[in-house]
Coordinates of C-alpha atoms in Angstrom, one line a residue:
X9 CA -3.4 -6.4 -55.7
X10 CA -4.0 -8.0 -52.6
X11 CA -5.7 -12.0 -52.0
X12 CA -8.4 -12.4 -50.1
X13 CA -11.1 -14.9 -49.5
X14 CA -14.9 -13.9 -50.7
X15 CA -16.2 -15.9 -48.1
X16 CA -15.4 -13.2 -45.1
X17 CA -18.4 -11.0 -46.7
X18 CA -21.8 -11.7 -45.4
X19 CA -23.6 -11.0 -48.6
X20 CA -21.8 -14.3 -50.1
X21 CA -22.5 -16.8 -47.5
X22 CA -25.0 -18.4 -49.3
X23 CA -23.6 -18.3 -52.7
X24 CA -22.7 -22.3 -53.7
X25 CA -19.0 -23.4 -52.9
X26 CA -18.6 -23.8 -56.7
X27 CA -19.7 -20.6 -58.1
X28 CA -17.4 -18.9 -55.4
X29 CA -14.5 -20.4 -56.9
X30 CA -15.2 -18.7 -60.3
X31 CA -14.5 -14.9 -59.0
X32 CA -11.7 -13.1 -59.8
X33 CA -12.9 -9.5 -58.6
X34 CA -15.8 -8.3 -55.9
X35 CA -17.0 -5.3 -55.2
X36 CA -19.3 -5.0 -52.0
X37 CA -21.8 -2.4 -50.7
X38 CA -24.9 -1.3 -49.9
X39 CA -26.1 0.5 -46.7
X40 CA -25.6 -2.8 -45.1
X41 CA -23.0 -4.5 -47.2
X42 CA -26.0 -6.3 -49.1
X43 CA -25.3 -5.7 -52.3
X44 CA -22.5 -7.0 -54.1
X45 CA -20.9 -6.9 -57.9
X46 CA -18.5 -9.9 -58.7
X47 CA -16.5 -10.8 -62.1
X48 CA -15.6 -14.3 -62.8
X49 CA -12.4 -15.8 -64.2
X50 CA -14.0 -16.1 -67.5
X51 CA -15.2 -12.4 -68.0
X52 CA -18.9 -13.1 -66.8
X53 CA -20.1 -9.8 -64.2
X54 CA -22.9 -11.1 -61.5
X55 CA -24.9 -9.1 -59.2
X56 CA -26.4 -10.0 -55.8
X57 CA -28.4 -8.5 -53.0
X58 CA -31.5 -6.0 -52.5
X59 CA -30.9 -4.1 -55.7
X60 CA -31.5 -0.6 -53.9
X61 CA -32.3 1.8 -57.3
X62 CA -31.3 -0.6 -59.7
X63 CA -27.5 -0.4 -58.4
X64 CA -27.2 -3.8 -59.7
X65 CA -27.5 -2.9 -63.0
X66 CA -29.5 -6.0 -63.9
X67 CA -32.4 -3.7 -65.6
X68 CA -35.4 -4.2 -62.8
X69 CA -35.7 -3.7 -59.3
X70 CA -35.9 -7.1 -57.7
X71 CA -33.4 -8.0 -55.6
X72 CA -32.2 -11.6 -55.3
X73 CA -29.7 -13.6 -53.1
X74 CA -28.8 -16.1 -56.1
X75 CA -26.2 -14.2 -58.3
X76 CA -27.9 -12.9 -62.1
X77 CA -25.5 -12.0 -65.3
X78 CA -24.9 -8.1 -66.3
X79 CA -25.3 -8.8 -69.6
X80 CA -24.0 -5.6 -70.9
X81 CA -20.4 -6.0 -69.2
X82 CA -19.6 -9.2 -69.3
X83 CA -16.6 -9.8 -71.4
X84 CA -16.0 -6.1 -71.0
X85 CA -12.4 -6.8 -68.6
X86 CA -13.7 -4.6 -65.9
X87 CA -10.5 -3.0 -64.1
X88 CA -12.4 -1.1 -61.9
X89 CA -15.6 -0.8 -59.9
X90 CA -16.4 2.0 -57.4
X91 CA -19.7 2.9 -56.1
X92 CA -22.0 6.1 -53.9
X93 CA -24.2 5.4 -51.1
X94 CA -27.5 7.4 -53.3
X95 CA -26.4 4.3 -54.3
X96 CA -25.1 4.9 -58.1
X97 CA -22.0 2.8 -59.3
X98 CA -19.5 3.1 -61.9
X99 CA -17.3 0.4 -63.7
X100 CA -14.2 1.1 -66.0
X101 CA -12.9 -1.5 -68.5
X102 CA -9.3 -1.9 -69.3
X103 CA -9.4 0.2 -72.4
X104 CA -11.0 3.1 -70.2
X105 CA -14.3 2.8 -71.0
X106 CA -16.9 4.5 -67.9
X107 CA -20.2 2.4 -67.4
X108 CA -22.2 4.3 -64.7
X109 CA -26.1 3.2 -63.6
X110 CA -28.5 3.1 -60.2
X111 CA -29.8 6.5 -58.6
X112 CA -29.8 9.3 -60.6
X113 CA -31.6 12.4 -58.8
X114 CA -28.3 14.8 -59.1
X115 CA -26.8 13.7 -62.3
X116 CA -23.9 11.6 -60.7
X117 CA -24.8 9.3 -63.5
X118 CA -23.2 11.6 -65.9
X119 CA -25.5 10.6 -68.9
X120 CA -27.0 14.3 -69.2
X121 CA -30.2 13.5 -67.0
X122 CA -31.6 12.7 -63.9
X123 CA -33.5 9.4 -65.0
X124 CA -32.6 6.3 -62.8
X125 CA -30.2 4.2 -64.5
X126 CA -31.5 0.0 -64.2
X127 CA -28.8 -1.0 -66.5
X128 CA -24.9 -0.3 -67.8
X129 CA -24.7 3.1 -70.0
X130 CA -21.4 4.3 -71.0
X131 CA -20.6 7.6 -70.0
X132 CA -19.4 9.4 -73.3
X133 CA -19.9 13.1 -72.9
X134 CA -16.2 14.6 -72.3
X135 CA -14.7 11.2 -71.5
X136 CA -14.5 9.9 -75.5
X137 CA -11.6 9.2 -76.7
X138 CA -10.2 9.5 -73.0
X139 CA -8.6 6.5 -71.4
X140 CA -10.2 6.2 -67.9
X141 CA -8.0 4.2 -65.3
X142 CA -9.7 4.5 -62.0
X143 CA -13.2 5.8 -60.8
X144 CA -14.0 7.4 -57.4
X145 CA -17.8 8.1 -55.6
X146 CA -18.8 10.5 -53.1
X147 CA -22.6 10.1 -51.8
X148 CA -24.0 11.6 -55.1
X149 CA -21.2 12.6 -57.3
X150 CA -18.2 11.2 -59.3
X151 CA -15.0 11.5 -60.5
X152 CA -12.6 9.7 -63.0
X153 CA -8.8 9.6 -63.8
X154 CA -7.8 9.1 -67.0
X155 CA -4.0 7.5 -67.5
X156 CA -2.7 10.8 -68.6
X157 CA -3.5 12.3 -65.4
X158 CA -6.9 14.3 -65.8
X159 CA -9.7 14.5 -63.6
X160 CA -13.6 14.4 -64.6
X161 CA -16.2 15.5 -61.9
X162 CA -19.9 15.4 -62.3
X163 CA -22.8 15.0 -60.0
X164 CA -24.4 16.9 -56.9
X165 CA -22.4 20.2 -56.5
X166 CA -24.0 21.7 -53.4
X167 CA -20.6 22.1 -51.3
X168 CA -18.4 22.3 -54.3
X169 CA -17.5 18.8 -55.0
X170 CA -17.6 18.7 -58.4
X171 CA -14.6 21.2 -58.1
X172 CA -15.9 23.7 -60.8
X173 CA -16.0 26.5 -58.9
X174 CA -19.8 26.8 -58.5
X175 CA -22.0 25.3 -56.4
X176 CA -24.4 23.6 -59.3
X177 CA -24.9 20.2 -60.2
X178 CA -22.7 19.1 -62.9
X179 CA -25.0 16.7 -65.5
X180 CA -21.7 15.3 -67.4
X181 CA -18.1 14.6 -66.7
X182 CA -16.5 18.0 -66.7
X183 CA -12.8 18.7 -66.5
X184 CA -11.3 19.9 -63.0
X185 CA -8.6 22.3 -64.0
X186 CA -8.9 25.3 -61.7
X187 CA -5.7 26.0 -59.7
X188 CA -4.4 22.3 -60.6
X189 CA -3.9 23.5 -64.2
X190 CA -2.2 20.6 -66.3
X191 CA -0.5 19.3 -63.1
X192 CA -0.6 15.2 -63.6
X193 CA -2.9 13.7 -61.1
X194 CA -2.0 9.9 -60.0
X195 CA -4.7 9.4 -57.5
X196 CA -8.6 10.5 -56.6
X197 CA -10.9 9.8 -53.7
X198 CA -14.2 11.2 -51.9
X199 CA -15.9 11.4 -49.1
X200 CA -19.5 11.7 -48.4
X201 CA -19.8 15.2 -50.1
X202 CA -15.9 16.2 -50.5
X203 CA -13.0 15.3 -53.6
X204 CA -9.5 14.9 -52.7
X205 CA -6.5 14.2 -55.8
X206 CA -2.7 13.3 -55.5
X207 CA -0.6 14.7 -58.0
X208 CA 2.6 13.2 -59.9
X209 CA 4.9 15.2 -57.9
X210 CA 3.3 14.0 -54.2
X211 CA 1.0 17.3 -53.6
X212 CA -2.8 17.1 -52.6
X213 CA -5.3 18.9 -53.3
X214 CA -9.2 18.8 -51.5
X215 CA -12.3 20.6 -52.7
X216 CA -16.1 20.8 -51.7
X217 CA -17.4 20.0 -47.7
X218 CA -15.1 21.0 -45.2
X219 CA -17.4 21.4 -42.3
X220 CA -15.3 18.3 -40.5
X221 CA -11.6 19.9 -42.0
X222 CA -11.9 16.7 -44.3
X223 CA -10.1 18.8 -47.0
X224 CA -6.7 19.3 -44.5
X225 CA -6.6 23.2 -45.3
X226 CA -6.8 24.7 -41.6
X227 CA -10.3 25.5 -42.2
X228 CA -13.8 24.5 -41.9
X229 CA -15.0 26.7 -45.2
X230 CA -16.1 24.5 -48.0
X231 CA -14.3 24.8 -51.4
X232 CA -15.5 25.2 -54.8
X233 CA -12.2 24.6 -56.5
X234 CA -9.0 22.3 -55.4
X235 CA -6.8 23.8 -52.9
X236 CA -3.7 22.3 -52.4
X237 CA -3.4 20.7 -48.1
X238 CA -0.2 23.3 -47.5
X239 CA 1.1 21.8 -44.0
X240 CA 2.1 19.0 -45.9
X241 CA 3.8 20.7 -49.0
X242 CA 7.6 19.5 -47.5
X243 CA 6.2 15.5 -47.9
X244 CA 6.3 13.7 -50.6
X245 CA 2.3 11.7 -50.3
X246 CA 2.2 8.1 -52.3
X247 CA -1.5 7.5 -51.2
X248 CA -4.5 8.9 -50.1
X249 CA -7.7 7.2 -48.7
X250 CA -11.4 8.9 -48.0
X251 CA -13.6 8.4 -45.3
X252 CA -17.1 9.5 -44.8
X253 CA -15.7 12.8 -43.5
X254 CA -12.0 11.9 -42.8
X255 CA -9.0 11.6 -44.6
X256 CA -5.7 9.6 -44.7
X257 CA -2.5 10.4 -46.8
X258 CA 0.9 8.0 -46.7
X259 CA 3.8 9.6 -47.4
X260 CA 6.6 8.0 -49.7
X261 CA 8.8 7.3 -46.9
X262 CA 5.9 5.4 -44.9
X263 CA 4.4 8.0 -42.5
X264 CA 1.0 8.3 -42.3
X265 CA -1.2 11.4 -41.6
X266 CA -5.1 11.8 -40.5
X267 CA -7.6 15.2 -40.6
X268 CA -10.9 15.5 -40.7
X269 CA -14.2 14.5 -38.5
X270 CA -13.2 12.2 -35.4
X271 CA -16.5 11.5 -33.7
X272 CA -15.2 7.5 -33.6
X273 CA -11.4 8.2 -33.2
X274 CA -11.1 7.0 -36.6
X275 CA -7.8 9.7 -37.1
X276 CA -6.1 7.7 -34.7
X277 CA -5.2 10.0 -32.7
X278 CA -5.9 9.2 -29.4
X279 CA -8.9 11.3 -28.9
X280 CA -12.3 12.0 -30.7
X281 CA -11.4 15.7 -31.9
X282 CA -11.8 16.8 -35.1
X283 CA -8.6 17.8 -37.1
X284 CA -8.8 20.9 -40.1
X285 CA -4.7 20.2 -40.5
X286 CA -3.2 16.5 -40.9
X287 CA -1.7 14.7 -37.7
X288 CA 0.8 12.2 -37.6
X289 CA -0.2 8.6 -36.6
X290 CA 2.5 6.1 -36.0
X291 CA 2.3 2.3 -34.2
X292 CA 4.9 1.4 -32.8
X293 CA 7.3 3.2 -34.4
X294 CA 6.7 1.1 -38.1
X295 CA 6.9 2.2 -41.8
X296 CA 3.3 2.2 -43.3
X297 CA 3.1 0.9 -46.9
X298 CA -0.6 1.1 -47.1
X299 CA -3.7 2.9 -46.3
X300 CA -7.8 2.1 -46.1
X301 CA -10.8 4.0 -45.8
X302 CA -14.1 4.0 -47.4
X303 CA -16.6 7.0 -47.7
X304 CA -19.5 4.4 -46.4
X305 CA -17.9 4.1 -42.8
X306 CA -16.1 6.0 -40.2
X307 CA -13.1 2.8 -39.8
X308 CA -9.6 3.4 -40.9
X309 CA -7.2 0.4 -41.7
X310 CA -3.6 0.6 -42.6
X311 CA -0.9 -2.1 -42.9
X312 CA 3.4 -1.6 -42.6
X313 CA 5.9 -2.9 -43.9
X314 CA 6.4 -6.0 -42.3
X315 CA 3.1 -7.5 -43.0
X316 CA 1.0 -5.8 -39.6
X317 CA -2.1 -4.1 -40.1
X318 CA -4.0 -2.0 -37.8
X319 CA -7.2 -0.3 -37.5
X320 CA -9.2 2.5 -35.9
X321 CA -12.5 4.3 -36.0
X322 CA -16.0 2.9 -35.4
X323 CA -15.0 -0.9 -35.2
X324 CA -18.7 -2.4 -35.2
X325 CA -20.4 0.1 -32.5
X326 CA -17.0 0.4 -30.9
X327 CA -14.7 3.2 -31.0
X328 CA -11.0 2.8 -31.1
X329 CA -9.0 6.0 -31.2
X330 CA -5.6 4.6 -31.4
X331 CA -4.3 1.8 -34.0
X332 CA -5.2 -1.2 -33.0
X333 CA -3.2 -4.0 -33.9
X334 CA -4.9 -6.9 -35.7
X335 CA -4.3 -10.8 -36.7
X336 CA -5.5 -9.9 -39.7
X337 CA -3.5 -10.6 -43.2
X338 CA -4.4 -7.4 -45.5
X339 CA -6.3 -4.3 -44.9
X340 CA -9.1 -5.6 -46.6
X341 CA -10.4 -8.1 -43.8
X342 CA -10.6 -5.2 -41.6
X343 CA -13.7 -4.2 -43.6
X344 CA -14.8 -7.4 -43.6
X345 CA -15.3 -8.1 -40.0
X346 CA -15.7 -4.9 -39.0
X347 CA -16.7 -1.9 -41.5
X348 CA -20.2 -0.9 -40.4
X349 CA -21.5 -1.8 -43.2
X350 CA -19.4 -4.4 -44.3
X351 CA -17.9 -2.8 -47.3
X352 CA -15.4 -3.3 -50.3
X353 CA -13.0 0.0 -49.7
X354 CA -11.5 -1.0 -53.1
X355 CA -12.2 -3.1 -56.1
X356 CA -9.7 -6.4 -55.8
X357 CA -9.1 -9.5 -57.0
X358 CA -10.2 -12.8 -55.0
X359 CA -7.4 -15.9 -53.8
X360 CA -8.6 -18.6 -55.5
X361 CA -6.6 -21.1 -53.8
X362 CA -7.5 -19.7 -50.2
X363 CA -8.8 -22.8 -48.1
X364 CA -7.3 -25.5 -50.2
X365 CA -6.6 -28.3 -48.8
X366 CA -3.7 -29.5 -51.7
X367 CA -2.4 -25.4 -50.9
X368 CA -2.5 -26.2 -47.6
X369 CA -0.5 -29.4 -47.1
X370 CA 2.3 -28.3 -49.2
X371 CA 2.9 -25.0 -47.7
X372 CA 2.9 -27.0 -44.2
X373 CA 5.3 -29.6 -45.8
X374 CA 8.1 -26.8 -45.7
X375 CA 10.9 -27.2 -44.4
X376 CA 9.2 -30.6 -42.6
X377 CA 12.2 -32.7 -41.9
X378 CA 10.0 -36.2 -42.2
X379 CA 8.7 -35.8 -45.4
X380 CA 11.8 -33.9 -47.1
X381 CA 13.8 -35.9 -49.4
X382 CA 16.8 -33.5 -49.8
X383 CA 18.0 -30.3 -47.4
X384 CA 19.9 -27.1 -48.2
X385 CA 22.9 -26.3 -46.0
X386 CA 23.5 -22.4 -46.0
X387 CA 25.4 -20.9 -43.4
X388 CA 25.5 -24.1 -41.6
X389 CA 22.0 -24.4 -41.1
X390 CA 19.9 -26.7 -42.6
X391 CA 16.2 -26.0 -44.7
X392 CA 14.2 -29.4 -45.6
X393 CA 12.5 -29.2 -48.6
X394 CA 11.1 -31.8 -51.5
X395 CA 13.0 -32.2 -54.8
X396 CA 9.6 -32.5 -56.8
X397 CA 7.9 -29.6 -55.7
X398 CA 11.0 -27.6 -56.2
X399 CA 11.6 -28.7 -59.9
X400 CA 7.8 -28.1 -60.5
X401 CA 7.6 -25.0 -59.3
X402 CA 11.4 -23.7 -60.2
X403 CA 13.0 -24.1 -63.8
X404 CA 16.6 -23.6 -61.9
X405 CA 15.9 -26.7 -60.1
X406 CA 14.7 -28.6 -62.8
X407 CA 18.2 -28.6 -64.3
X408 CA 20.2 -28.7 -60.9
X409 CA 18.1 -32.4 -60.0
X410 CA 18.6 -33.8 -63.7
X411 CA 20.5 -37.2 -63.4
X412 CA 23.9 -35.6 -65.1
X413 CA 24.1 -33.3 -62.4
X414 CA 26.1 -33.6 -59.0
X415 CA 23.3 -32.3 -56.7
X416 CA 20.6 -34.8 -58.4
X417 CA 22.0 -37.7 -56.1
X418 CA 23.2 -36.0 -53.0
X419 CA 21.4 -35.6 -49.6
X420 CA 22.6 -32.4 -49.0
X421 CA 23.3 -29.0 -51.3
X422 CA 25.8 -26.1 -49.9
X423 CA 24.8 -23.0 -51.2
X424 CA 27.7 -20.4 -50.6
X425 CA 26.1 -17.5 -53.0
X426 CA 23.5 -16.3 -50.6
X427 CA 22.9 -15.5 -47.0
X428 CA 20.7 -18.2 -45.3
X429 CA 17.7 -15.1 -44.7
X430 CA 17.2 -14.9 -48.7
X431 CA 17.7 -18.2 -49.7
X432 CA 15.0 -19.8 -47.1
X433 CA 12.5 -17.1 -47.9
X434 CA 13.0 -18.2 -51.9
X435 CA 12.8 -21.7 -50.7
X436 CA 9.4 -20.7 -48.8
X437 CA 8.2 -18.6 -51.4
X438 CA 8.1 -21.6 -53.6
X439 CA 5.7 -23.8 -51.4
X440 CA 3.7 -20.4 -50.9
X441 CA 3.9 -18.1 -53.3
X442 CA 4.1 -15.4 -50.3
X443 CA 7.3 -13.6 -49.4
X444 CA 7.9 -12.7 -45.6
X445 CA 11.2 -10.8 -45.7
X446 CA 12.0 -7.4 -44.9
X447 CA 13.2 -4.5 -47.9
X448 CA 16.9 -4.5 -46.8
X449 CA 17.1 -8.2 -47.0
X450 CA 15.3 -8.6 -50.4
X451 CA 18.1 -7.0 -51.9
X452 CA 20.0 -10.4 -52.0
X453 CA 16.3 -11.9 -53.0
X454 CA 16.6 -9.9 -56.0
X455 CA 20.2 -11.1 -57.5
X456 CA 18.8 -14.5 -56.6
X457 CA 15.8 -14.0 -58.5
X458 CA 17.5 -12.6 -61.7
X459 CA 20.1 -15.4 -61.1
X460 CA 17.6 -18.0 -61.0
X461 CA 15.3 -16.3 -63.9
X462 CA 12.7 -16.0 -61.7
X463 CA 10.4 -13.1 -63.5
X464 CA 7.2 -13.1 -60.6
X465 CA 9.6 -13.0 -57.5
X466 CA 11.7 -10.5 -59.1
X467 CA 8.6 -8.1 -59.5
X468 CA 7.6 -9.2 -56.0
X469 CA 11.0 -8.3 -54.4
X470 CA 10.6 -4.9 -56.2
X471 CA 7.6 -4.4 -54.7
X472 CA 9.1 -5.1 -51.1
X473 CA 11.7 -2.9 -51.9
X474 CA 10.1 0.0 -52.7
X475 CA 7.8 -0.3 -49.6
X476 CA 11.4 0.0 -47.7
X477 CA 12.7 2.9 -49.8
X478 CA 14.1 6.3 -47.8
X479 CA 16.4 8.8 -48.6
X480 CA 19.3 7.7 -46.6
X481 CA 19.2 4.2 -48.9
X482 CA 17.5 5.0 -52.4
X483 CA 21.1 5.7 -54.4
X484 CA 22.2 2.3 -52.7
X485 CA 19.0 0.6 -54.2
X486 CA 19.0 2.7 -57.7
X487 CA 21.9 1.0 -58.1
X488 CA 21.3 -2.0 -57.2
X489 CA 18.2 -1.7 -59.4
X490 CA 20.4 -1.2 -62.2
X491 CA 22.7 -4.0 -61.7
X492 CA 19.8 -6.5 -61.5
X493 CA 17.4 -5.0 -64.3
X494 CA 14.6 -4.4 -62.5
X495 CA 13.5 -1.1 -64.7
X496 CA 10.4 -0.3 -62.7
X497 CA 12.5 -0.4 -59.3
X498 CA 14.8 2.0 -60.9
X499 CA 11.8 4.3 -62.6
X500 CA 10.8 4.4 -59.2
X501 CA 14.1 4.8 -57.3
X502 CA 14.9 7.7 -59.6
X503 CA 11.3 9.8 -59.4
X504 CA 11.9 9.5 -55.6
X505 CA 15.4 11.0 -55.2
X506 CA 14.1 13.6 -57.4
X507 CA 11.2 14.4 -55.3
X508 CA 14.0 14.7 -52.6
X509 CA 17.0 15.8 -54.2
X510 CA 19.1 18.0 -52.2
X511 CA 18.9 15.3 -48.6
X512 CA 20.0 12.1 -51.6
X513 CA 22.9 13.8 -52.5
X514 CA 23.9 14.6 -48.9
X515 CA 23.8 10.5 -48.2
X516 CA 26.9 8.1 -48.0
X517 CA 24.8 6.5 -50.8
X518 CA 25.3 8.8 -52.8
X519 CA 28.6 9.5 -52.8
X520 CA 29.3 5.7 -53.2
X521 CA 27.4 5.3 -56.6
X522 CA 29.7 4.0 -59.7
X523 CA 30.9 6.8 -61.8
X524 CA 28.7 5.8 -64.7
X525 CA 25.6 5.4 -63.1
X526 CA 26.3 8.9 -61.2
X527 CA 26.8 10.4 -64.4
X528 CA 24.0 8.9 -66.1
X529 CA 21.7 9.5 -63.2
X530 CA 23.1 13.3 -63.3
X531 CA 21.8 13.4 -67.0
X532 CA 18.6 12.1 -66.3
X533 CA 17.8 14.7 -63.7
X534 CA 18.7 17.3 -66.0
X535 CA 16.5 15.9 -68.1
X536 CA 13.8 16.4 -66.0
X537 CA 14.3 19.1 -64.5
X538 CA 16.0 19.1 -61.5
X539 CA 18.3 21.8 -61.7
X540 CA 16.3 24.6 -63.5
X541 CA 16.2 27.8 -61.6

């Protein structure tokens, strides 16, 4: 999940410095970002803001700007938080549990009625004994995924939404399984009035308002059950994002597609017309890791691989119809400053050590040659760094600066094992806990981190990785996954050169991979499937 720093949302200005430091998770909206759901370190869920039909769930209607308990979720782990403009809002917990309450008038409650909802109810009808792990709202209706890959749709059903073929409302979670069948979906999102879902295997499919082409199909008819956004059935998608009336998709090798309404350039495009069949956006010719949109706003956000993030759309009364490059740090601070309203576009968790000044210093004391006590010499250059901090943050250095060791009295350590790219980045990531280093080179970051039995860095060079994954280099990095242990990096190497098979095993990679683990990676795709007829 990404950091960020509560403080950039208006609706927690006047919340005390003390109390801010508490929250783990936020969740902000309201038709002008005045409304806001927060969960503390220690379990506790507050509310804050106008209370618009009870959305805070506090049991009344009065609104308040000092934060009041939920009572009946705290010490519930809430994973998940997502919320509709009617406004109604749904919470999941971590075992799966749906908590929906706030305006009711077309069953997007899914408790059976049409009753307002002032307080938490768990949603139970359909979903028991289902595992939800992620919640989605459109204006008036909702949808869940559960972890084995289902999707539940209930609420207002007037273009289709709901995805049950009709156009009635839906008063309880109901199962979306025309045309989709048992395919596994790994994604959902909405728009005002429309449902989009990414399945397993990197297909989407779009139901309910189409009048914009927000479902991708070539159309402008509304849909009453999923049908799958065909121009883009040679891509593999990773992610999708929902707009009022627009859409985004990212594929898995970092492209980035846009249909749908375009009155604020918000496709990126270059122009303000509207799209019924996804266009390519592109900046500067960079990979795109990830992608932001809320159904509250017409602004689109995404970030690349090397740490830039853009944005277009309606940017605070301004349109911008090409991406935009920012100075901002995460995709999130893009709806911040400039969502109108100022809205969460996704349920996160909160850096609690943004704005320290103890943070601060000793991230500025890298590589400080005044302060430093001992240097590294790799590839002849020098980095100046501070035997304490290293041996409290690093168990490797701990030993290397003990008094029976060489190192421990010398000026000046050679390290020959690792390019001088890698080994300041490690070195950095130690005074920051923030990695700056691009997929190719965190290769070496990885060894070093399974060398060094470094557990966090080794998931977070995974991560970098398989932002910088493409055909032409996944056999090189299965591999490499293998030789290091990094199982998830090698789940995820392996589900991607299924997905693209026959253009893998045309790579030099490919034909460079170890006997056994060509063999064994043969086997596996057998396994699954690969080379049925």
């Amino acid at each position: 999940m990404n950091m960020l720093d509560v403080t950039k949302w208006p609706i927690f200005s006047l919340l005390d410095p003390n109390e801010a430091t508490k929250i783990a998770k936020i969740c902000v909206f309201g038709s002008s970002g005045n409304e806001a759901i927060y969960i503390t370190s220690s379990d506790d869920v507050y509310a804050i803001g106008s209370n618009c039909s009870g959305c805070l769930g506090l049991g009344d209607s009065h609104s308040s700007l000092e934060p009041r308990r939920i009572d009946s979720l705290c010490r519930k782990r809430i994973v998940d938080v997502a919320f509709g403009s009617g406004p109604h809002v749904l919470a999941v917990t971590d075992t799966g549990e749906v908590y929906s309450w706030g305006h009711n008038g077309y069953c997007q409650l899914g408790n059976g009625g049409s009753t307002q909802g002032v307080v938490p109810l768990l949603v139970s009808t359909n979903l028991q004994g289902r595992r939800v792990s992620k919640v989605a709202c459109g204006s008036h209706h909702s949808m869940a995924l559960t972890i084995e890959g289902e999707i539940y749709a209930w609420g207002q059903n007037n273009c289709g939404q709901v995805g049950s073929g009709t156009t009635t409302n839906q008063p309880t979670p109901r199962k979306v399984i025309a045309v989709i069948g048992s395919r596994v979906a790994i994604s959902i999102g909405c728009g005002q009035t429309s449902s989009m879902a990414l399945m397993e295997k990197g297909e989407v499919y779009g139901w309910g308002y189409n009048g914009n082409g927000q479902l991708g199909l070539g159309n402008n008819v509304n849909q009453p059950n999923p049908c799958r956004v065909q121009m883009l059935q040679t891509t593999i998608l990773s992610q999708i994002a929902c707009g009022y009336a627009h859409t985004l998709a990212l594929s898995d090798e970092g492209e980035l597609f846009s249909w749908g309404a375009n009155s604020y350039g918000q496709l990126g495009t270059g122009n303000k017309a509207n799209l019924v069949t996804p266009s390519r956006v592109s900046a500067d010719g960079e990979r795109f890791i990830e992608v932001a949109a809320s159904h509250y706003s017409h602004i689109s956000a995404a970030m690349t691989e090397t740490g830039k993030v853009y944005m277009w759309g309606q940017a605070r009364g301004q349109s911008i119809t090409t991406p935009l490059l920012t100075q901002f740090m995460c995709t999130d601070d893009v709806f911040s400053a400039f969502s109108t309203p100022p809205v969460t576009w996704r349920t996160h968790s909160v850096n609690q050590m943004k704005g320290s000044r103890v943070m601060n210093c000793i991230a500025q004391s890298f590589d400080d040659p005044i302060t430093s006590d001992v240097k590294f010499k790799v590839e002849g250059k020098e980095i100046c760094v501070h035997k304490s901090i290293l041996k409290i943050r690093c168990e490797h250095f701990r030993s290397m600066f003990q008094p029976c060791w060489d190192e421990s009295g010398k000026d000046v350590v050679e390290i020959t094992q690792y390019p001088f790219i890698v080994y300041k980045a490690f070195l950095k990531y130690l005074y920051t806990d923030q990695l700056d280093l691009l997929p190719e080179d965190a290769i070496g970051l990885l060894d070093l981190a399974n060398s060094y039995c470094e557990p966090h860095l080794k998931r977070k060079c995974e991560q970098i990785i398989r932002h910088g994954i493409s055909v032409h280099n996944v056999a090189m990095l299965y591999a490499a996954a293998i030789k290091y242990e990094a199982k998830e990096l090698e789940d995820f190497c392996f589900r991607f050169s299924l997905n693209h098979m026959t253009a893998v095993t045309q790579t030099c990679a490919f034909e460079e991979l170890d006997e056994s683990i060509l063999k064994e990676f043969i086997r596996k795709a057998g396994q699954a499937g690969a080379f049925r007829y």
